[in-house]
Amino acid sequence: MNQPSSARIIPVDPFDYLVFGGTGDLALRKLYPSLLQREEDGQLPERARIFGAARHDISHDDFLQLVRENCQEHLGAQFPEQAWPRFAQRLAYLCLDVTKREDFETLKAELDKEPDAIRVYYLAMAPSLFGQTAANLHAVGLHENNARIVLEKPVGRDLQTFQQIDDQVRAHFDESQIYRIDHYLGKETVQNLAALRFSNILFTHVWDADHIDHVQITVAETVGLGERAGYYDRYGAMRDMVQNHLLQLLCLVAMEPPSQLEQDMLRDEKLKVLKALRPWPEAINGDVVFGQYEKGSIGGKDVPGYLEELGQDSRTETFVALRTFVDNWRWKGVPFYLRTGKRLASRHSEIVVQFKQVAHSVFDDTITNTQMQPNRLVLRLQPDEGVSLELMTKDPGPGGMRLRQVKLDLSFQKEFNLHFPDAYERLLLDVVRGNSTLFMRRDEVEAAWHWIGPLLSHWEHSSDKPRAYAAGSWGPLDSNYMIYKDNNRWHEETPA
Ligand code: NAP
């Protein structure tokens, strides 16, 4: 058995989990493996059923085989052989087309066998199908009785299309039943950001423009297009990553402390940050860099460029860096640098909070000039979730007073020696628990699209090509110039 992911496993009530798009990439790679992990930890109640629903007619046994193979592939050594038979008994496949009302009658007959169970409808399909699915669920009366509906991001391509799709769902489900997922919010380090900020007096009084020089948020991937070429080329990095994941991280860094970590209080504070983001000027200058990878090498392996992978011409950005400000009292003048891309030098996501230099140095100038570094708090989201605090200390030994930067490094895995839950593990069961704290409210998503809209339309109306960068690099040079102009550097470039 796994080391339990927390000392206390909170049981959930009996449920039926319906995964629409139940044979797709997301379901197979993330949703079933996460539920299986929860099974392993003993968190699934006896009366819990999990259905995969999609159009292809596949047998029960083939479905089980498909789920098992994918869980084995994605959990690797953590695949819980012992828990599998229990999990397999919960699984069933439903051949169903969400555009066909009659298919929902069969679904209803199945779900009505457990009339008291919480019903979760997870829409792991193209967002264009969300409205019709919600309407058909409603038409057969499956919107009531503890029903919840989960919408995968990104919903829509801009504010207007988000509102259209969201309106279609809201015509059949109440806002309190809708869970708009951004799985970054379920990551351990992201949760820990709140723990660090709001339970350590060390940070509470220095979390502002008087003490913080700037903030960097990087979400770097080494993968290229993979199987998702069609999807990605229509969306690009700005819609796929910045509009949701990166902005949510920014909100958690910049928000005011809510009086309680309760769902709407937290979301109210995040919303205020989104509304305080500095609007983009008409002429968008060097504060935004769009890039696209060319062929290169990652980990010693040659990889093709984006256009070669795609097999056609495209201006879609696979990299975005931007510099922005939160125009409020706390953050006046503090730049927030955001950066994300595919085929970058390493797979790593982090938030770097760089503090200001001390007001006056008591050390010899020649030493301070060469060795003094500002304090940095680094929250690693992946890989190896953890936190480090970079401090100046005395270089040990006799002789002159020399300074050296050191890291207080906390790797959650090493420190707690526990299985760390995947973000989806937490979020999938939060839906059953009816806890929407870590899901996005409609007004948050609207505010994010509203802010990013001018950037998208600027890019779509410009004839510029994305800046080229070699696969395996840290993106286009322009993203370095963007940060150099403030006399700052990206974290991986700063002396260790
Ligand atoms: P996918 O691999 O293309 O899977 C789509 C699934 O939907 C398949 O099971 C497909 O099976 C089913 N489907 C399509 N039309 C249907 C219909 N009319 N009725 C019932 N089922 C239908 O897509 P995905 O990559 O899993 O992505 C799903 C959603 O999650 C998308 O909104 C995507 O943006 C989002 N998302 C994906 C990822 C990821 O890593 N994959 C990450 C974040 C968000 P049949 O063809 O048999 O019907």
Coordinates of C-alpha atoms and ligand atoms in Angstrom, one line a residue:
M1 CA 0.0 0.0 0.0
N2 CA 1.1 3.5 -0.7
Q3 CA 2.3 5.6 2.2
P4 CA -1.0 7.5 2.7
S5 CA -0.7 10.9 1.0
S6 CA -1.8 12.6 4.2
A7 CA -2.0 11.4 7.8
R8 CA -5.8 11.7 7.6
I9 CA -7.8 10.1 4.8
I10 CA -11.1 11.8 4.7
P11 CA -13.7 9.4 3.3
V12 CA -16.1 10.6 0.7
D13 CA -19.8 9.8 0.3
P14 CA -21.0 7.2 -2.2
F15 CA -20.7 8.5 -5.8
D16 CA -21.1 7.8 -9.4
Y17 CA -18.3 9.3 -11.5
L18 CA -19.2 9.7 -15.2
V19 CA -16.2 10.5 -17.4
F20 CA -17.6 11.8 -20.7
G21 CA -14.7 11.3 -23.2
G22 CA -13.9 8.3 -21.2
T23 CA -11.4 6.8 -23.7
G24 CA -9.6 10.1 -24.4
D25 CA -6.1 11.1 -23.5
L26 CA -7.0 13.1 -20.4
A27 CA -9.2 10.3 -19.0
L28 CA -6.6 7.6 -19.6
R29 CA -3.5 9.5 -18.6
K30 CA -4.8 11.4 -15.6
L31 CA -8.4 10.7 -14.4
Y32 CA -8.4 6.9 -14.0
P33 CA -4.8 6.7 -12.6
S34 CA -5.8 9.4 -10.1
L35 CA -8.9 7.6 -9.0
L36 CA -7.0 4.4 -8.7
Q37 CA -4.5 6.0 -6.4
R38 CA -7.4 7.1 -4.2
E39 CA -8.6 3.6 -4.3
E40 CA -5.2 2.4 -3.1
D41 CA -5.4 4.9 -0.2
G42 CA -8.8 3.5 0.8
Q43 CA -10.6 6.8 0.1
L44 CA -13.3 5.4 -2.2
P45 CA -16.4 4.3 -0.4
E46 CA -17.9 0.8 -1.1
R47 CA -20.7 2.2 -3.1
A48 CA -18.8 4.2 -5.7
R49 CA -19.0 3.5 -9.4
I50 CA -16.9 4.9 -12.3
F51 CA -18.2 5.0 -15.8
G52 CA -16.3 5.9 -19.0
A53 CA -18.5 7.1 -21.8
A54 CA -17.7 7.6 -25.4
R55 CA -19.0 6.8 -28.9
H56 CA -16.9 3.8 -29.9
D57 CA -18.5 0.5 -29.1
I58 CA -16.0 -1.4 -27.0
S59 CA -16.6 -4.3 -24.7
H60 CA -16.4 -4.2 -21.0
D61 CA -13.3 -6.3 -21.0
D62 CA -11.5 -4.2 -23.6
F63 CA -12.3 -1.1 -21.6
L64 CA -10.9 -2.6 -18.4
Q65 CA -7.8 -3.6 -20.3
L66 CA -7.4 -0.1 -21.8
V67 CA -7.7 1.5 -18.4
R68 CA -5.4 -1.0 -16.7
E69 CA -2.7 -0.6 -19.4
N70 CA -2.8 3.2 -19.2
C71 CA -2.7 3.2 -15.4
Q72 CA 0.3 0.9 -15.5
E73 CA 2.0 3.1 -18.0
H74 CA 1.4 6.3 -16.2
L75 CA 1.8 5.1 -12.6
G76 CA 4.8 3.0 -13.3
A77 CA 6.2 1.4 -10.2
Q78 CA 3.4 3.0 -8.2
F79 CA 0.8 0.9 -10.0
P80 CA -1.1 -0.7 -7.1
E81 CA -1.6 -4.3 -8.2
Q82 CA -3.5 -5.2 -5.0
A83 CA -6.0 -2.4 -5.4
W84 CA -6.7 -3.1 -9.1
P85 CA -9.3 -5.8 -8.6
R86 CA -11.3 -3.6 -6.3
F87 CA -11.0 -0.7 -8.7
A88 CA -11.9 -2.8 -11.7
Q89 CA -15.2 -3.8 -10.1
R90 CA -16.3 -0.2 -10.1
L91 CA -15.5 0.4 -13.7
A92 CA -18.0 0.2 -16.5
Y93 CA -18.1 1.5 -20.1
L94 CA -21.1 3.2 -21.6
C95 CA -21.3 3.5 -25.4
L96 CA -22.9 6.9 -25.7
D97 CA -22.9 9.9 -28.0
V98 CA -23.5 13.1 -26.0
T99 CA -25.3 14.7 -29.0
K100 CA -28.0 12.0 -28.9
R101 CA -30.7 12.6 -26.4
E102 CA -31.9 8.9 -26.5
D103 CA -28.4 7.7 -25.3
F104 CA -29.1 9.6 -22.1
E105 CA -32.2 7.5 -21.3
T106 CA -29.9 4.5 -21.0
L107 CA -27.5 6.5 -18.8
K108 CA -30.4 7.6 -16.6
A109 CA -31.6 4.0 -16.1
E110 CA -28.1 3.0 -15.1
L111 CA -27.6 5.9 -12.7
D112 CA -31.0 5.5 -11.1
K113 CA -29.8 2.2 -9.7
E114 CA -28.0 4.3 -7.1
P115 CA -30.5 7.2 -6.6
D116 CA -28.8 8.7 -3.5
A117 CA -25.3 8.7 -4.9
I118 CA -23.5 12.0 -5.7
R119 CA -23.3 12.3 -9.4
V120 CA -20.2 13.8 -11.0
Y121 CA -20.2 14.5 -14.8
Y122 CA -16.6 15.1 -15.9
L123 CA -16.6 16.6 -19.4
A124 CA -13.2 15.4 -20.8
M125 CA -14.2 16.2 -24.4
A126 CA -14.0 19.2 -26.7
P127 CA -15.7 22.2 -25.1
S128 CA -18.0 22.5 -28.2
L129 CA -19.8 19.5 -26.8
F130 CA -20.3 20.9 -23.3
G131 CA -23.6 22.7 -24.0
Q132 CA -25.3 19.8 -25.6
T133 CA -24.1 17.4 -22.9
A134 CA -25.5 19.7 -20.2
A135 CA -28.8 20.0 -22.1
N136 CA -29.2 16.3 -22.5
L137 CA -28.4 15.6 -18.8
H138 CA -31.1 18.1 -17.9
A139 CA -33.6 16.8 -20.4
V140 CA -33.6 13.4 -18.7
G141 CA -33.5 14.8 -15.2
L142 CA -29.9 14.0 -14.4
H143 CA -29.1 17.6 -13.4
E144 CA -30.7 17.2 -9.9
N145 CA -30.0 14.9 -7.0
N146 CA -26.5 16.0 -6.0
A147 CA -25.3 16.4 -9.5
R148 CA -22.0 18.3 -10.3
I149 CA -20.5 19.0 -13.6
V150 CA -16.8 19.5 -14.2
L151 CA -15.5 21.5 -17.2
E152 CA -12.0 21.0 -18.5
K153 CA -10.1 24.1 -19.6
P154 CA -9.7 26.0 -21.7
V155 CA -13.3 26.7 -22.2
G156 CA -13.6 28.8 -25.4
R157 CA -10.9 30.7 -27.3
D158 CA -11.8 34.2 -26.0
L159 CA -14.2 36.0 -23.6
Q160 CA -17.1 35.7 -26.0
T161 CA -16.8 32.0 -26.8
F162 CA -16.2 31.2 -23.1
Q163 CA -19.4 33.0 -22.2
Q164 CA -21.3 31.3 -24.9
I165 CA -20.3 27.8 -23.8
D166 CA -20.6 28.6 -20.1
D167 CA -24.0 30.1 -20.7
Q168 CA -25.1 26.9 -22.3
V169 CA -24.0 24.9 -19.3
R170 CA -25.5 27.4 -16.9
A171 CA -28.9 27.1 -18.6
H172 CA -29.1 23.6 -17.1
F173 CA -26.9 23.6 -14.0
D174 CA -26.6 26.1 -11.1
E175 CA -23.3 27.9 -10.7
S176 CA -22.8 26.0 -7.4
Q177 CA -22.9 22.7 -9.4
I178 CA -20.3 23.8 -11.9
Y179 CA -16.6 23.0 -11.3
R180 CA -14.2 24.7 -13.8
I181 CA -11.0 22.9 -13.3
D182 CA -7.5 24.2 -13.5
H183 CA -5.4 21.4 -12.2
Y184 CA -2.5 23.7 -11.2
L185 CA -4.6 24.7 -8.2
G186 CA -4.5 21.2 -6.9
K187 CA -0.7 20.9 -6.8
E188 CA 0.9 20.5 -3.5
T189 CA 3.2 23.4 -3.9
V190 CA 0.4 25.7 -4.9
Q191 CA -1.5 24.8 -1.7
N192 CA 1.8 25.3 0.1
L193 CA 2.0 28.8 -1.2
A194 CA -1.0 29.7 1.0
A195 CA 0.5 27.8 3.9
L196 CA 3.8 29.7 3.6
R197 CA 2.2 33.0 3.1
F198 CA -0.5 32.9 5.7
S199 CA 1.0 30.8 8.5
N200 CA 4.6 32.2 8.8
I201 CA 5.0 35.6 10.2
L202 CA 8.4 35.6 8.5
F203 CA 6.7 36.3 5.2
T204 CA 3.5 38.2 6.2
H205 CA 5.3 41.5 6.7
V206 CA 7.6 41.4 3.8
W207 CA 5.1 40.4 1.1
D208 CA 4.8 43.7 -0.6
A209 CA 6.5 46.3 -2.9
D210 CA 8.7 47.6 -0.1
H211 CA 10.4 44.3 0.2
I212 CA 9.9 42.3 -3.0
D213 CA 11.8 43.3 -6.1
H214 CA 10.0 41.2 -8.6
V215 CA 8.2 37.8 -9.1
Q216 CA 9.0 35.3 -11.8
I217 CA 6.6 32.5 -12.8
T218 CA 7.9 29.9 -15.2
V219 CA 6.1 26.8 -16.5
A220 CA 8.6 25.1 -18.9
E221 CA 7.9 21.8 -20.8
T222 CA 10.4 19.7 -22.8
V223 CA 7.6 18.0 -24.8
G224 CA 6.5 19.2 -28.2
L225 CA 3.2 18.7 -29.9
G226 CA 2.8 14.9 -29.3
E227 CA -0.7 13.6 -30.0
R228 CA -2.4 17.0 -29.5
A229 CA -1.3 18.8 -32.6
G230 CA -4.8 19.7 -33.9
Y231 CA -5.8 21.1 -30.5
Y232 CA -2.6 22.9 -29.8
D233 CA -2.3 24.7 -33.1
R234 CA -5.8 26.2 -32.5
Y235 CA -5.0 27.4 -29.0
G236 CA -1.2 28.1 -28.5
A237 CA 0.6 28.9 -25.3
M238 CA -1.3 32.0 -24.4
R239 CA -4.7 30.2 -24.3
D240 CA -3.4 26.8 -23.2
M241 CA -1.2 28.0 -20.3
V242 CA -1.1 31.7 -19.6
Q243 CA -4.9 32.5 -19.5
N244 CA -5.4 29.8 -16.8
H245 CA -2.4 28.2 -15.1
L246 CA 0.0 31.1 -15.0
L247 CA -2.6 33.7 -14.1
Q248 CA -3.9 31.5 -11.3
L249 CA -0.4 31.2 -9.9
L250 CA 0.0 35.0 -10.1
C251 CA -3.2 35.5 -8.3
L252 CA -2.1 33.2 -5.4
V253 CA 1.1 35.1 -5.0
A254 CA -0.4 38.5 -5.2
M255 CA -3.8 38.2 -3.5
E256 CA -4.6 39.7 -0.2
P257 CA -5.1 37.2 2.7
P258 CA -8.8 36.1 2.7
S259 CA -10.2 36.2 6.2
Q260 CA -10.7 32.4 5.9
L261 CA -9.5 29.9 3.3
E262 CA -13.1 29.4 2.3
Q263 CA -14.3 28.9 -1.2
D264 CA -15.8 32.2 -2.1
M265 CA -13.5 34.3 0.1
L266 CA -10.4 32.9 -1.7
R267 CA -12.0 33.4 -5.1
D268 CA -13.0 36.9 -4.3
E269 CA -9.4 37.8 -3.5
K270 CA -8.1 36.2 -6.7
L271 CA -10.7 38.1 -8.7
K272 CA -9.4 41.4 -7.2
V273 CA -5.9 40.6 -8.5
L274 CA -7.2 39.8 -12.0
K275 CA -9.0 43.1 -12.0
A276 CA -5.9 45.0 -10.9
L277 CA -3.7 43.6 -13.6
R278 CA -2.4 46.5 -15.7
P279 CA -4.4 46.8 -18.9
W280 CA -2.4 46.4 -22.1
P281 CA -1.7 49.6 -24.0
E282 CA -2.8 49.9 -27.6
A283 CA 0.7 49.6 -28.9
I284 CA 2.0 46.5 -27.2
N285 CA 5.7 46.8 -27.0
G286 CA 8.6 44.6 -25.7
D287 CA 6.6 43.5 -22.7
V288 CA 5.3 40.4 -24.5
V289 CA 7.3 37.9 -26.5
F290 CA 5.7 35.2 -28.7
G291 CA 8.0 32.4 -29.8
Q292 CA 8.0 29.2 -31.7
Y293 CA 10.5 26.4 -31.5
E294 CA 12.8 25.3 -34.3
K295 CA 14.7 22.0 -34.4
G296 CA 17.3 21.5 -31.7
S297 CA 18.4 19.1 -29.1
I298 CA 17.0 18.1 -25.7
G299 CA 18.8 15.8 -23.3
G300 CA 21.2 14.9 -26.1
K301 CA 18.3 13.9 -28.5
D302 CA 17.7 15.8 -31.7
V303 CA 14.1 17.0 -32.0
P304 CA 12.2 18.6 -35.0
G305 CA 10.9 22.1 -35.1
Y306 CA 7.2 22.9 -34.5
L307 CA 6.4 23.4 -38.2
E308 CA 8.0 20.0 -39.0
E309 CA 6.0 18.3 -36.3
L310 CA 2.8 20.0 -37.4
G311 CA 3.4 19.4 -41.1
Q312 CA 2.2 22.8 -42.2
D313 CA 2.8 26.5 -41.8
S314 CA 1.6 28.2 -38.6
R315 CA 2.0 31.3 -36.5
T316 CA 0.9 29.6 -33.4
E317 CA 3.1 30.5 -30.4
T318 CA 4.7 27.7 -28.5
F319 CA 6.3 30.2 -26.1
V320 CA 5.1 33.3 -24.3
A321 CA 7.0 35.6 -22.0
L322 CA 5.4 38.7 -20.6
R323 CA 6.0 41.4 -18.0
T324 CA 3.1 42.9 -16.2
F325 CA 2.1 44.8 -13.0
V326 CA -0.6 44.4 -10.4
D327 CA -1.7 48.0 -10.0
N328 CA -2.7 48.2 -6.4
W329 CA -1.2 49.5 -3.1
R330 CA 0.6 46.3 -2.2
W331 CA 2.3 45.7 -5.5
K332 CA 3.0 49.2 -6.8
G333 CA 5.9 49.1 -9.3
V334 CA 6.7 45.4 -8.8
P335 CA 7.2 43.6 -12.1
F336 CA 5.7 40.1 -12.5
Y337 CA 7.4 38.1 -15.3
L338 CA 5.5 35.2 -16.7
R339 CA 7.0 32.6 -19.0
T340 CA 5.9 29.3 -20.5
G341 CA 6.9 27.2 -23.5
K342 CA 7.2 23.9 -25.1
R343 CA 10.5 22.2 -26.0
L344 CA 12.5 24.3 -23.4
A345 CA 15.7 23.2 -21.8
S346 CA 14.2 21.4 -18.9
R347 CA 10.8 20.4 -17.5
H348 CA 10.4 22.7 -14.6
S349 CA 7.8 25.0 -13.1
E350 CA 8.5 27.4 -10.4
I351 CA 7.6 30.7 -8.8
V352 CA 10.5 32.9 -7.8
V353 CA 9.9 35.7 -5.3
Q354 CA 13.0 37.9 -5.4
F355 CA 13.4 40.2 -2.4
K356 CA 15.2 43.6 -2.5
Q357 CA 18.8 44.0 -1.4
V358 CA 19.4 45.0 2.2
A359 CA 19.2 48.8 2.6
H360 CA 22.8 49.2 3.6
S361 CA 25.7 46.8 3.6
V362 CA 28.1 46.6 6.5
F363 CA 30.5 44.5 4.5
D364 CA 33.5 45.5 2.5
D365 CA 32.3 47.0 -0.8
T366 CA 34.5 44.7 -2.9
I367 CA 32.8 41.8 -1.3
T368 CA 29.3 43.0 -1.5
N369 CA 29.7 44.0 -5.2
T370 CA 30.8 40.6 -6.2
Q371 CA 29.0 38.3 -3.8
M372 CA 25.9 39.9 -2.3
Q373 CA 22.8 38.3 -3.7
P374 CA 19.2 39.2 -2.8
N375 CA 17.1 36.6 -0.9
R376 CA 14.9 34.5 -3.1
L377 CA 12.0 32.3 -2.2
V378 CA 11.6 29.6 -4.8
L379 CA 8.5 27.4 -5.0
R380 CA 9.1 24.4 -7.2
L381 CA 5.9 23.0 -8.8
Q382 CA 7.6 20.3 -10.8
P383 CA 9.5 18.2 -10.8
D384 CA 10.3 17.4 -7.2
E385 CA 7.8 19.8 -5.5
G386 CA 9.3 21.8 -2.8
V387 CA 10.5 25.2 -1.5
S388 CA 13.9 26.8 -1.2
L389 CA 15.0 30.0 0.4
E390 CA 18.2 31.5 -0.9
L391 CA 20.1 33.3 1.9
M392 CA 23.5 35.0 2.3
T393 CA 25.8 33.4 4.9
K394 CA 29.4 33.7 5.8
D395 CA 31.7 31.5 3.8
P396 CA 33.0 29.2 6.5
G397 CA 36.7 29.2 7.6
P398 CA 39.2 31.5 9.1
G399 CA 40.5 34.5 7.2
G400 CA 38.5 37.4 5.7
M401 CA 34.8 37.8 5.9
R402 CA 33.5 36.4 2.7
L403 CA 29.8 35.9 1.9
R404 CA 28.2 33.0 0.1
Q405 CA 24.7 32.3 -1.0
V406 CA 23.1 29.1 0.3
K407 CA 19.8 27.4 -0.1
L408 CA 17.5 26.2 2.7
D409 CA 16.0 23.5 0.6
L410 CA 12.8 21.5 1.4
S411 CA 11.9 18.7 -0.9
F412 CA 8.4 17.6 0.1
Q413 CA 9.0 14.0 -1.1
K414 CA 12.2 13.7 0.9
E415 CA 11.0 15.5 4.0
F416 CA 7.7 13.7 4.4
N417 CA 8.6 10.5 2.7
L418 CA 5.1 10.2 1.4
H419 CA 3.3 9.5 -1.8
F420 CA 2.5 12.9 -3.1
P421 CA -0.9 13.0 -4.7
D422 CA -1.2 14.2 -8.3
A423 CA -3.2 17.4 -8.5
Y424 CA -6.1 15.5 -10.1
E425 CA -6.3 13.1 -7.1
R426 CA -7.2 16.0 -4.8
L427 CA -9.5 17.8 -7.3
L428 CA -11.5 14.8 -8.4
L429 CA -12.6 14.1 -4.9
D430 CA -13.0 17.7 -4.0
V431 CA -15.9 17.6 -6.5
V432 CA -17.5 14.7 -4.7
R433 CA -17.0 16.6 -1.4
G434 CA -18.7 19.6 -2.9
N435 CA -15.6 21.8 -2.2
S436 CA -15.1 24.3 -5.0
T437 CA -12.4 26.3 -3.4
L438 CA -9.8 25.1 -5.9
F439 CA -12.0 25.6 -8.9
M440 CA -12.6 28.7 -10.9
R441 CA -15.7 30.8 -10.6
R442 CA -17.2 32.2 -13.8
D443 CA -16.2 35.8 -13.0
E444 CA -12.5 34.8 -12.5
V445 CA -12.4 33.1 -15.9
E446 CA -14.1 36.1 -17.5
A447 CA -11.6 38.5 -15.9
A448 CA -8.7 36.4 -17.1
W449 CA -10.1 36.4 -20.7
H450 CA -10.8 40.1 -20.5
W451 CA -7.2 40.9 -19.6
I452 CA -5.7 38.6 -22.1
G453 CA -8.1 39.5 -25.0
P454 CA -6.1 42.6 -26.2
L455 CA -2.9 40.5 -26.4
L456 CA -4.6 37.8 -28.4
S457 CA -6.2 40.2 -30.8
H458 CA -2.9 42.2 -31.1
W459 CA -1.2 39.0 -32.1
E460 CA -3.9 37.8 -34.4
H461 CA -3.9 41.1 -36.3
S462 CA -0.2 41.5 -36.5
S463 CA 1.8 40.2 -39.4
D464 CA 4.8 39.4 -37.2
K465 CA 6.2 35.9 -37.0
P466 CA 6.8 34.4 -33.6
R467 CA 10.4 34.7 -32.5
A468 CA 12.3 31.5 -33.3
Y469 CA 14.1 29.6 -30.6
A470 CA 16.0 26.4 -30.7
A471 CA 14.4 23.4 -29.0
G472 CA 16.4 22.8 -25.8
S473 CA 17.0 26.5 -25.2
W474 CA 15.2 28.8 -22.8
G475 CA 13.2 30.5 -25.5
P476 CA 13.8 33.5 -27.8
L477 CA 16.5 36.0 -26.8
D478 CA 13.9 38.7 -26.7
S479 CA 12.5 37.2 -23.5
N480 CA 15.9 37.7 -21.9
Y481 CA 16.0 41.3 -23.2
M482 CA 12.5 41.8 -21.7
I483 CA 13.7 41.1 -18.2
Y484 CA 17.2 42.6 -18.7
K485 CA 15.7 46.0 -19.2
D486 CA 14.8 46.1 -15.5
N487 CA 18.3 44.8 -14.6
N488 CA 16.9 41.4 -13.8
R489 CA 17.6 37.9 -15.0
W490 CA 15.6 34.7 -15.3
H491 CA 16.3 32.5 -12.3
E492 CA 18.2 29.8 -14.2
E493 CA 20.7 32.5 -15.3
T494 CA 21.3 33.9 -11.9
P495 CA 24.5 32.9 -10.1
A496 CA 23.9 29.9 -7.8
Ligands
NAP1 P1 -9.2 13.3 -26.8 O1 -8.1 12.4 -26.5 O2 -9.5 13.7 -28.2 O3 -10.5 12.5 -26.3 C1 -11.8 12.9 -26.6 C2 -12.8 11.9 -26.0 O4 -14.1 12.3 -26.2 C3 -12.7 10.5 -26.6 O5 -13.0 9.5 -25.6 C4 -13.8 10.4 -27.6 O6 -14.2 9.1 -27.9 C5 -14.9 11.3 -26.8 N1 -15.9 11.9 -27.7 C6 -15.8 12.7 -28.8 N2 -17.0 13.0 -29.2 C7 -17.9 12.5 -28.4 C8 -19.3 12.5 -28.4 N3 -20.0 13.1 -29.3 N4 -20.0 11.8 -27.4 C9 -19.3 11.1 -26.5 N5 -17.9 11.1 -26.5 C10 -17.3 11.7 -27.4 O7 -9.2 14.6 -25.9 P2 -8.4 14.9 -24.6 O8 -7.0 15.2 -25.0 O9 -8.6 13.8 -23.6 O10 -9.0 16.3 -24.1 C11 -10.4 16.3 -23.6 C12 -10.6 17.7 -23.0 O11 -9.7 17.9 -22.0 C13 -10.4 18.8 -24.0 O12 -11.3 19.8 -23.7 C14 -9.0 19.3 -23.7 O13 -8.8 20.6 -24.1 C15 -9.0 19.1 -22.2 N6 -7.6 18.9 -21.7 C16 -6.9 17.9 -22.1 C17 -5.6 17.7 -21.5 C18 -4.7 16.5 -21.9 O14 -3.6 16.4 -21.4 N7 -5.2 15.7 -22.9 C19 -5.2 18.5 -20.5 C20 -6.0 19.6 -20.1 C21 -7.2 19.8 -20.7 P3 -15.1 8.7 -29.1 O15 -14.4 9.2 -30.3 O16 -15.1 7.2 -29.0 O17 -16.4 9.2 -28.9

